[in-house]
Coordinates of C-alpha atoms and ligand atoms in Angstrom, one line a residue:
X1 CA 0.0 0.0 0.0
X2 CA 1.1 3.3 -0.6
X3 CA 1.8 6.2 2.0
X4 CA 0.0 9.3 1.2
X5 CA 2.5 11.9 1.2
X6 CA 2.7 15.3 -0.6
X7 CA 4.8 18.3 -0.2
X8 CA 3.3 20.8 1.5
X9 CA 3.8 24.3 -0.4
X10 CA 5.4 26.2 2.2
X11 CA 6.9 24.4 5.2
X12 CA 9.0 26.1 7.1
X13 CA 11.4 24.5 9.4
X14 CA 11.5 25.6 13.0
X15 CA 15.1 27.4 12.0
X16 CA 13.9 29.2 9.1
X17 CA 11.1 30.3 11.9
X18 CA 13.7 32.1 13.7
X19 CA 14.0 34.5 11.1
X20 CA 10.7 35.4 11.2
X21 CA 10.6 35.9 14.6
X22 CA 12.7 38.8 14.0
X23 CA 10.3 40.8 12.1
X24 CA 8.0 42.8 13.2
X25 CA 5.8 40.9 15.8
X26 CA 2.0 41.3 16.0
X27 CA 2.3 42.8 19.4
X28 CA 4.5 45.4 19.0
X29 CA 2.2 46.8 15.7
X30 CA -0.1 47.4 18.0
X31 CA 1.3 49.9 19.7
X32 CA -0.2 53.2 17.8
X33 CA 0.0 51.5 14.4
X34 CA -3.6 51.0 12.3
X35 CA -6.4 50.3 13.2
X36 CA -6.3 46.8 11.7
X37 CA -3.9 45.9 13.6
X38 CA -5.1 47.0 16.6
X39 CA -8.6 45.0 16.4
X40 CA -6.5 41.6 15.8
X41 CA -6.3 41.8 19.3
X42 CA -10.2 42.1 20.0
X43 CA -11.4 38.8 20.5
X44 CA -15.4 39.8 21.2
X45 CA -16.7 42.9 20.5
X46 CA -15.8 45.4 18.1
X47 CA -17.2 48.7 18.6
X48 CA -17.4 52.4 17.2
X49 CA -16.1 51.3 13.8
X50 CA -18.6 52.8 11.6
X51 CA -16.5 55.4 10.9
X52 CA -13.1 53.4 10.6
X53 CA -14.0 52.1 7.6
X54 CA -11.4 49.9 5.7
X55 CA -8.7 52.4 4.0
X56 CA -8.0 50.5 1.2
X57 CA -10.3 52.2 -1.3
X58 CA -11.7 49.1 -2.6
X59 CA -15.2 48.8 -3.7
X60 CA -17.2 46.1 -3.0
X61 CA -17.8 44.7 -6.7
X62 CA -18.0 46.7 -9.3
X63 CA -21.0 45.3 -10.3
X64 CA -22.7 46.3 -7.6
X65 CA -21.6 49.6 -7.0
X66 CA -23.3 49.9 -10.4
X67 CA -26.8 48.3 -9.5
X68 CA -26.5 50.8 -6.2
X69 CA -26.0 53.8 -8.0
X70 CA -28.9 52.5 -10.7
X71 CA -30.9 52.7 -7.8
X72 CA -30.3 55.4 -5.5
X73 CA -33.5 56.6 -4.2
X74 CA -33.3 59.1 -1.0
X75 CA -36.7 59.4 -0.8
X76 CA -37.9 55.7 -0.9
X77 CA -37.7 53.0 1.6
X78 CA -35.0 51.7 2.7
X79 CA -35.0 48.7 0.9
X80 CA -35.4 50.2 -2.8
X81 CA -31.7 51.6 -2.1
X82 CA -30.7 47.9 -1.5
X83 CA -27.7 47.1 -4.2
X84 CA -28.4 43.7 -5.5
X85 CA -29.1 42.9 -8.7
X86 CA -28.7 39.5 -9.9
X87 CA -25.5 38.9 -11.7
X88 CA -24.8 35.0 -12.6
X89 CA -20.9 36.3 -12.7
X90 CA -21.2 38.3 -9.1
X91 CA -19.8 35.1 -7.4
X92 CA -16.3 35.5 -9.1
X93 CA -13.4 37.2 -7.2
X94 CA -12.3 40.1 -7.7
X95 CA -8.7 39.6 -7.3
X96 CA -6.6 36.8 -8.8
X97 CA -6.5 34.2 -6.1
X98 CA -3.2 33.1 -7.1
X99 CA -1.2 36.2 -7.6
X100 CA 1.0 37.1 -5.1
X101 CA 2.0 40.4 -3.2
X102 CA 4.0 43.2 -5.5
X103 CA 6.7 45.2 -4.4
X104 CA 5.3 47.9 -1.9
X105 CA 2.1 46.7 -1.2
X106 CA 1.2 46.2 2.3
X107 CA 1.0 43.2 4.4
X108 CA -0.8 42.8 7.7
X109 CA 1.1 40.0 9.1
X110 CA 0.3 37.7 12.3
X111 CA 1.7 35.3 14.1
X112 CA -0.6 32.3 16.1
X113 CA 0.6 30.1 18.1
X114 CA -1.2 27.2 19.1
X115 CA -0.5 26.1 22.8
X116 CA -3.0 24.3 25.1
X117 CA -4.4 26.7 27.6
X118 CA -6.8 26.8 30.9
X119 CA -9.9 29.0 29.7
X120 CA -12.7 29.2 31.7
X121 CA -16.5 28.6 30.0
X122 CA -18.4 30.0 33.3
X123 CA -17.2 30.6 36.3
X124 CA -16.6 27.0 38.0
X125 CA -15.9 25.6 35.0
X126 CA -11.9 26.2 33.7
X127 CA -11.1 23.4 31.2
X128 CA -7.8 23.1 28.8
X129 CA -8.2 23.5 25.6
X130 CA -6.6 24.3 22.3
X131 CA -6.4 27.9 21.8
X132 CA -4.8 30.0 19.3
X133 CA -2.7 32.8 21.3
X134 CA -4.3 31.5 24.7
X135 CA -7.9 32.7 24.0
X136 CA -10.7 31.2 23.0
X137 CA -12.3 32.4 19.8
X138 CA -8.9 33.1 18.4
X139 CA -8.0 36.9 17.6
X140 CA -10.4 38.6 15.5
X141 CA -8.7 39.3 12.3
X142 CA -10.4 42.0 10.6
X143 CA -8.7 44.0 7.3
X144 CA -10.2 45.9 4.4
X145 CA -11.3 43.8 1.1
X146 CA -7.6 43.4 -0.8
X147 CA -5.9 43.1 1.9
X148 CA -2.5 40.6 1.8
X149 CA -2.9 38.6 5.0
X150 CA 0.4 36.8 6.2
X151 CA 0.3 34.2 9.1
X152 CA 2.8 32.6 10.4
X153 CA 1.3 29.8 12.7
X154 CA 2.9 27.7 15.0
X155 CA 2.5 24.8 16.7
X156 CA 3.8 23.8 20.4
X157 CA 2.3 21.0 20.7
X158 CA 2.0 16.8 19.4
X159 CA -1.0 16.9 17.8
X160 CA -1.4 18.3 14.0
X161 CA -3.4 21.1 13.5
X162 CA -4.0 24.1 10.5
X163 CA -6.1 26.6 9.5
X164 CA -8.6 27.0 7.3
X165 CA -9.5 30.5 6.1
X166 CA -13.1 29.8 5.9
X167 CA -14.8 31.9 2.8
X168 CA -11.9 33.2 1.4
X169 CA -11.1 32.9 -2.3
X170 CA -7.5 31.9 -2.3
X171 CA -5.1 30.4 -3.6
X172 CA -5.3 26.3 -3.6
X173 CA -2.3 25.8 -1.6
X174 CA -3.3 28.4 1.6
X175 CA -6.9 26.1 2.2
X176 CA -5.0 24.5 5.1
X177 CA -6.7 21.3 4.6
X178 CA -4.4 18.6 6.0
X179 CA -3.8 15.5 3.5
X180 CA -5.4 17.8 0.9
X181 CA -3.9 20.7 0.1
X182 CA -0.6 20.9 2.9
X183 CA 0.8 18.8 5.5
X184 CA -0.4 18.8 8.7
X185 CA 1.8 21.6 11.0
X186 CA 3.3 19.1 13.3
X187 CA 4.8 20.2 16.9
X188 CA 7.5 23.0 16.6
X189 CA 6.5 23.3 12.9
X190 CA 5.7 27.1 11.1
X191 CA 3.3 27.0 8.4
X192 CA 2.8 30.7 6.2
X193 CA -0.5 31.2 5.3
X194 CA -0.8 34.0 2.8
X195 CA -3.6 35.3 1.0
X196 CA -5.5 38.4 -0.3
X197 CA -8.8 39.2 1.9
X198 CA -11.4 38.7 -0.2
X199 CA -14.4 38.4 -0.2
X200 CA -15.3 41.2 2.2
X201 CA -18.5 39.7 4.9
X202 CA -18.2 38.0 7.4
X203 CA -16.0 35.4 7.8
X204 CA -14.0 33.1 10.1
X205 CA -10.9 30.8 10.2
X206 CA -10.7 27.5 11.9
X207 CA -8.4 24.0 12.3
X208 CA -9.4 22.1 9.8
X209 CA -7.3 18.6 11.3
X210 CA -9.8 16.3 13.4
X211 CA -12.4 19.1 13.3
X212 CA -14.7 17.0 16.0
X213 CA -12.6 17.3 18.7
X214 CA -9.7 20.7 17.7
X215 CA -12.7 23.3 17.1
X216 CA -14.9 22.7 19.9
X217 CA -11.5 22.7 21.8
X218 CA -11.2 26.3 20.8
X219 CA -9.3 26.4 17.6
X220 CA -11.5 28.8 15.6
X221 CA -11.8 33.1 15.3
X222 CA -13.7 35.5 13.7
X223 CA -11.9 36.7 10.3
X224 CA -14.0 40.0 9.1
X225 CA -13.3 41.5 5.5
X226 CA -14.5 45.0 5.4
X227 CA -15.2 47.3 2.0
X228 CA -15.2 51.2 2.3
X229 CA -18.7 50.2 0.0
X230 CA -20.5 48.3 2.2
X231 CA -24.7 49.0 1.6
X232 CA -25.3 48.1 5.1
X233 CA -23.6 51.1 6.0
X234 CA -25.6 53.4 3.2
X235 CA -28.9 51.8 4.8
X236 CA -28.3 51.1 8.3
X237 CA -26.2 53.6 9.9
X238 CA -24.7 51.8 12.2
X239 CA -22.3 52.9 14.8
X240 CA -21.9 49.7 17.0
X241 CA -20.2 46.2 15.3
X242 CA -20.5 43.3 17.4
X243 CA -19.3 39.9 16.5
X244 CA -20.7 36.6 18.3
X245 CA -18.6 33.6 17.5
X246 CA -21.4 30.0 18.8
X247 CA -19.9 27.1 19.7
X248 CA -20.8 24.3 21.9
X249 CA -18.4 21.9 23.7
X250 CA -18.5 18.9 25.7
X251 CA -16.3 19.2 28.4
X252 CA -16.1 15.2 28.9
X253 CA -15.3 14.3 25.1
X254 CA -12.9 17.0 25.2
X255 CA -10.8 16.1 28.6
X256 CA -10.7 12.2 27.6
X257 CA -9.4 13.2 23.2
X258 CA -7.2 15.2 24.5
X259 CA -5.3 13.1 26.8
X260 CA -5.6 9.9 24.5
X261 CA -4.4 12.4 21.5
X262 CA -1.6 13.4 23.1
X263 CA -0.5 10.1 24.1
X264 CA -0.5 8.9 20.6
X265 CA 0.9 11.9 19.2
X266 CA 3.7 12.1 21.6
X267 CA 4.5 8.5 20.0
X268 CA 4.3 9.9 16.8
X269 CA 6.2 12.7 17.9
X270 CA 9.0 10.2 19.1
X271 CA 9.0 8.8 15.8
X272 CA 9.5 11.9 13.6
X273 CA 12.2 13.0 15.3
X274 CA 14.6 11.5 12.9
X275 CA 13.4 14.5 10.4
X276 CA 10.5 13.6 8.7
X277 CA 7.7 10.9 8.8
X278 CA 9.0 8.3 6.3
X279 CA 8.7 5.6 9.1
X280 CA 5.4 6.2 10.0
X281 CA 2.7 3.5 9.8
X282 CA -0.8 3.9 7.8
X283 CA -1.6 1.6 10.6
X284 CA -1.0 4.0 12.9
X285 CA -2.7 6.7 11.1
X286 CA -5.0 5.4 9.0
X287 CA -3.9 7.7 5.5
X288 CA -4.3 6.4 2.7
X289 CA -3.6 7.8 -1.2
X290 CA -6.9 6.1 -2.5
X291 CA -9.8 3.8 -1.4
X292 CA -8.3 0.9 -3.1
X293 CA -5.3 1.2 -1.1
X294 CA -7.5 1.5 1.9
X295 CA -9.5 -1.7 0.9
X296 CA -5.7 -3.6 -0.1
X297 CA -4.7 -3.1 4.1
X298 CA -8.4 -4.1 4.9
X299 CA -7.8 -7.7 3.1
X300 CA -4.5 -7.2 5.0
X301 CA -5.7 -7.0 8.1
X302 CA -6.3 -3.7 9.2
X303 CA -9.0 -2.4 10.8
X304 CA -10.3 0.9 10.4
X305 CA -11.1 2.7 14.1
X306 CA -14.6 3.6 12.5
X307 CA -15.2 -0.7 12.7
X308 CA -14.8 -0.9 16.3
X309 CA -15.9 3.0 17.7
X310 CA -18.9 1.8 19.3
X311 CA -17.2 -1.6 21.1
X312 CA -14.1 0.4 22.2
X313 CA -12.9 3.5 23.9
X314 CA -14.5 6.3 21.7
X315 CA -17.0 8.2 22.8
X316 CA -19.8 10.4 21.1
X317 CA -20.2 13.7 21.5
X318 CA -22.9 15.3 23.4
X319 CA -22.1 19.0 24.5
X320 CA -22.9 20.1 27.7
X321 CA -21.6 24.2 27.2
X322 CA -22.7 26.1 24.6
X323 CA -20.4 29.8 24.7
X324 CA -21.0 33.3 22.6
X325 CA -17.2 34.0 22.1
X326 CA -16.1 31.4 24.1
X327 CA -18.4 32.0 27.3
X328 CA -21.7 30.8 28.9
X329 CA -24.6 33.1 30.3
X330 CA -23.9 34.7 32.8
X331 CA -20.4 35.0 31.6
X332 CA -21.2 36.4 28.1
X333 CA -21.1 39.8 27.1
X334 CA -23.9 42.1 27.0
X335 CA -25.2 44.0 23.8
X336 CA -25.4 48.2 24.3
X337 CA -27.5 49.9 22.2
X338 CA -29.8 53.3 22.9
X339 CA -32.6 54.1 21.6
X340 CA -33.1 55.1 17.5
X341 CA -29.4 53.4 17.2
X342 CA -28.8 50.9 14.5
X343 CA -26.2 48.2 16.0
X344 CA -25.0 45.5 14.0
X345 CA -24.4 41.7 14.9
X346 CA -22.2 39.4 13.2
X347 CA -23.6 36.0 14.2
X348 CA -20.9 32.9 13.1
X349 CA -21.6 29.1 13.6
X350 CA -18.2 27.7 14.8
X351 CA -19.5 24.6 15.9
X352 CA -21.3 21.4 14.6
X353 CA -24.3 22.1 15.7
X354 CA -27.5 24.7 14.8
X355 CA -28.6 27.7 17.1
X356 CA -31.6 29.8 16.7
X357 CA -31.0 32.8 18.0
X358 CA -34.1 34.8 19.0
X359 CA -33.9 38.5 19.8
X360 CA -37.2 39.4 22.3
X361 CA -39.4 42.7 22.0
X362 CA -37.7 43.6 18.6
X363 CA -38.1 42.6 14.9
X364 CA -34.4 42.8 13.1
X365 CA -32.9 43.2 10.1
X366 CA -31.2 40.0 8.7
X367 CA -29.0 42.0 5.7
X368 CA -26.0 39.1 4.8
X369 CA -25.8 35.4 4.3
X370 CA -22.1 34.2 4.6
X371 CA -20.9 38.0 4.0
X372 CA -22.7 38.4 1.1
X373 CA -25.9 40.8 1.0
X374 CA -29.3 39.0 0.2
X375 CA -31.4 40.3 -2.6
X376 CA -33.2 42.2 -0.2
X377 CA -32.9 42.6 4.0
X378 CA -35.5 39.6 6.0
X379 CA -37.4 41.0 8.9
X380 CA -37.1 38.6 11.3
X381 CA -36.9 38.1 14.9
X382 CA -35.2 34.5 15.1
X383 CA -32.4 33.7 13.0
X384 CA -31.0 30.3 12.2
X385 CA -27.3 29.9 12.3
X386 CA -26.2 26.6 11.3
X387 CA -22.3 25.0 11.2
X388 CA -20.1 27.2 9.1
X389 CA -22.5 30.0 8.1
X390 CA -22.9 34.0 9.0
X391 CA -25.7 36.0 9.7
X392 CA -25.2 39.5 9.7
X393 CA -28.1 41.3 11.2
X394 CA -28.9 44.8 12.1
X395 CA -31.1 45.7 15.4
X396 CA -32.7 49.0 15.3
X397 CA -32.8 50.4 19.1
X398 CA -37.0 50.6 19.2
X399 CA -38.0 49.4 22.3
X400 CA -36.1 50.6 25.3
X401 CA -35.6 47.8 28.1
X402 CA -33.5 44.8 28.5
X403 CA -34.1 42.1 26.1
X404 CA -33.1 38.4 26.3
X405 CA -31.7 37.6 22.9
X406 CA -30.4 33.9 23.6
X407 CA -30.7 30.3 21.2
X408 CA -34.3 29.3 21.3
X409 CA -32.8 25.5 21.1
X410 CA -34.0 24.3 24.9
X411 CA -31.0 22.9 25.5
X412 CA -28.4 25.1 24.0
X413 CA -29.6 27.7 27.2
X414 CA -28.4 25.6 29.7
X415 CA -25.1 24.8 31.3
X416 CA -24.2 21.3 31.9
X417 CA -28.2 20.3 32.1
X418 CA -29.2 23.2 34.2
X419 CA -31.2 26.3 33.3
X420 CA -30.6 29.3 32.7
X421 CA -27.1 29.5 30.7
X422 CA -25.5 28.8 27.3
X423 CA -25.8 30.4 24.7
X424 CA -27.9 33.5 26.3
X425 CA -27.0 37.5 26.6
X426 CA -28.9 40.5 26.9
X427 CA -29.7 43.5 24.4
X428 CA -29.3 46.6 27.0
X429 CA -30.4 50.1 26.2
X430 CA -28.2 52.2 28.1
X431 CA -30.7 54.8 28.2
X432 CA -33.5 53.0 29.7
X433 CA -33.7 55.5 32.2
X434 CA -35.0 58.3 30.1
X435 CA -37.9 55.6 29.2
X436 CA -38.8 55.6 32.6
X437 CA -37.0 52.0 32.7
X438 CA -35.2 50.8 35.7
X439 CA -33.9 47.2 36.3
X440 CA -31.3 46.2 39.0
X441 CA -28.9 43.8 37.5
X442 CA -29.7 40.0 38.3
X443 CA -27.3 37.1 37.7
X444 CA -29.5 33.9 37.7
X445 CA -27.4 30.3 37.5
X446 CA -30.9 28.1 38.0
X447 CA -34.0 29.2 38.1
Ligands
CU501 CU1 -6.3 21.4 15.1

């Protein structure tokens, strides 16, 4: 049988990383320098960034620049100034995928590191998990529409991991899907992802090696591409940007992989130490270049782990947390608004499982799908995010108070079986008051 082995693009050996490392880091660019770099370290929300709109001067398509001018209406509602026109060819990107960065041209460059961290879910609840940087989401990346986007990511520990840049229209080789388009980055490994930001939405980036177990253990972040053109901007006029990255977790699956994980990989790790894998075992791994090859070690003897999961040690999944940017209620962050504001929400479905996310005493605006507009905004006031989808929606500050807006799924409110929790926060006018509106605050952990 044959090894599946390709090589990856752009390895780079831990002492080529050393030279990196002497470039400019992430941290130190964010001392005074733009204002993308300075939101890479803003893991949850985003605010005041209506005005600091991306720099780059890029429109959003040129296509649809055209159908907005085409129908520029002041005096209409605010859906006959909406930009959309069908275009069959719309879905094409606007920059070449596969060029590369020209002399001068600016590079927002990162570094992650992946490490195993404590992060706490909830207060009484502190459980290890993958993490890129030490938080859970990841960073927020967020850069204009043509931006180049360097990262150099590194891995400290046995297990393999990547990234995928979810949405993005790049090149082939920067996917990060392991056994498909790179190696796996193994421990001590740099891998350089680069790639031009495009297209602009909402986005997100996430490991894209044993996905069942390395993204509920943390190893995903928000990645939003902004256009100076946006229409959401033109229609809404928002002046809050919020982003809620949903994930669910269970705490159990994720103690017991982990441990068995890194006792296999620290094996494997033993056995790559002479400078590459060329001794390592399909049996060990179970990669294979084709199904025949796969059914040639079957007839040979080998059994595939997916034969025996439900006599042996694996275990299913059933999450028992379920986190807005990596927290339960009462742990997750509130959303401000006052009254006659429009605040906008960037909803992302990390995980592997769907949330309904129901806003009370408020219709909203649903405006983009997997950061692209829709033909025309959806009043609605429950939105279904499902696994690797956006929902961009706009909430219009209507109804002063302070509003539950929380996953209508039963269980996806709760933490570890009990009520209330999850995946719950609040909509808070912070001029209640002047509605005649007082409320004490109230932390509730069953009820
Ligand atoms: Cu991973």
């Amino acid at each position: 049988m044959k090894l599946f082995r390709k090589k990856s693009i752009l390895p780079i050996t831990t002492s080529e990383h050393t030279a990196l490392e002497e470039a400019p880091q992430t941290e130190q660019n964010l001392e005074g320098q733009t204002e993308e770099a300075q939101t890479f370290s803003r893991r949850r929300f985003v605010t005041g960034l209506a005005g600091a709109a991306a720099g780059a001067g890029l429109a959003f398509s040129p296509r649809l620049v055209e159908a907005q001018a085409s129908s520029e209406n002041p005096g209409g509602s605010p859906t006959q100034k909406w930009p959309i026109l069908f275009d069959p060819a719309s879905a094409k990107p606007l920059y070449d995928p596969r060029a590369l960065p020209q002399p001068g041209e600016k590079i927002h460059e990162y570094d992650v590191e992946l490490t195993v961290s404590p992060h706490e879910i909830v207060p009484g609840i502190v459980t290890h998990m993958y993490t890129y940087n030490k938080t859970v989401p990841g960073p927020e990346i967020r850069v204009p529409e043509g931006a180049w986007v360097k990262v150099n990511f590194h891995n400290t520990i046995s297990e393999y991991h990547t990234i995928h840049w979810h949405g993005m229209m790049l090149a082939n080789e920067m996917d990060g899907v392991p056994m498909g388009t790179q190696w796996p980055v193994a421990k001590n490994q740099t891998y350089q992802y680069l790639f031009r930001a495009q297209p602009a939405g909402t986005h997100y980036y996430h490991c894209h090696n044993m996905t069942p177990l390395h993204i509920q253990a943390g190893m995903y972040g928000a990645l939003i591409i902004e256009s100076d053109n946006d229409p959401i901007k033109k229609i809404f006029p928002y002046t809050r940007d919020y982003t809620l990255v949903l994930c669910e977790h269970d705490t159990n699956y994720m103690e017991q992989m982990m441990s068995s994980m890194s006792a296999s990989m620290d094996i494997m790790d033993w056995m790559g130490r002479k400078g590459d894998m060329s001794e390592m075992s399909p049996l060990m791994m179970g990669w294979f270049q084709t199904e025949a090859d796969l059914r040639k070690a079957i007839a040979g003897g080998y059994v595939p782990p997916y034969v025996t999961a439900n006599t042996g040690p694996a275990m299913k999944m059933d999450p028992n947390f379920y986190t807005i940017n990596g927290k339960s209620y009462p742990s997750t962050e509130p959303l401000y608004i006052r009254e006659n504001e429009f605040i906008r929400v960037r909803l992302i479905g990390a995980g592997a499982d769907s949330h309904y996310l129901h806003l009370h005493g408020h219709d909203f605006w649903h405006v983009f799908q997997d950061g692209s507009p829709l033909a025309n905004p959806i009043r609605r006031n429950t939105i279904l995010v499902y696994p690797g989808s956006t929902s961009d929606i706009i909430i219009h500050g209507t109804n002063p108070g302070m509003w539950h807006f929380h996953d209508h799924s039963d269980k996806g409110t709760t933490n570890n079986g009990i009520f209330p929790g999850g995946m719950m926060t609040m909509l808070m006018y912070e001029d209640a008051d002047k509605a005649g509106i007082k409320f004490d605050p109230i932390i509730a952990v069953s009820s």
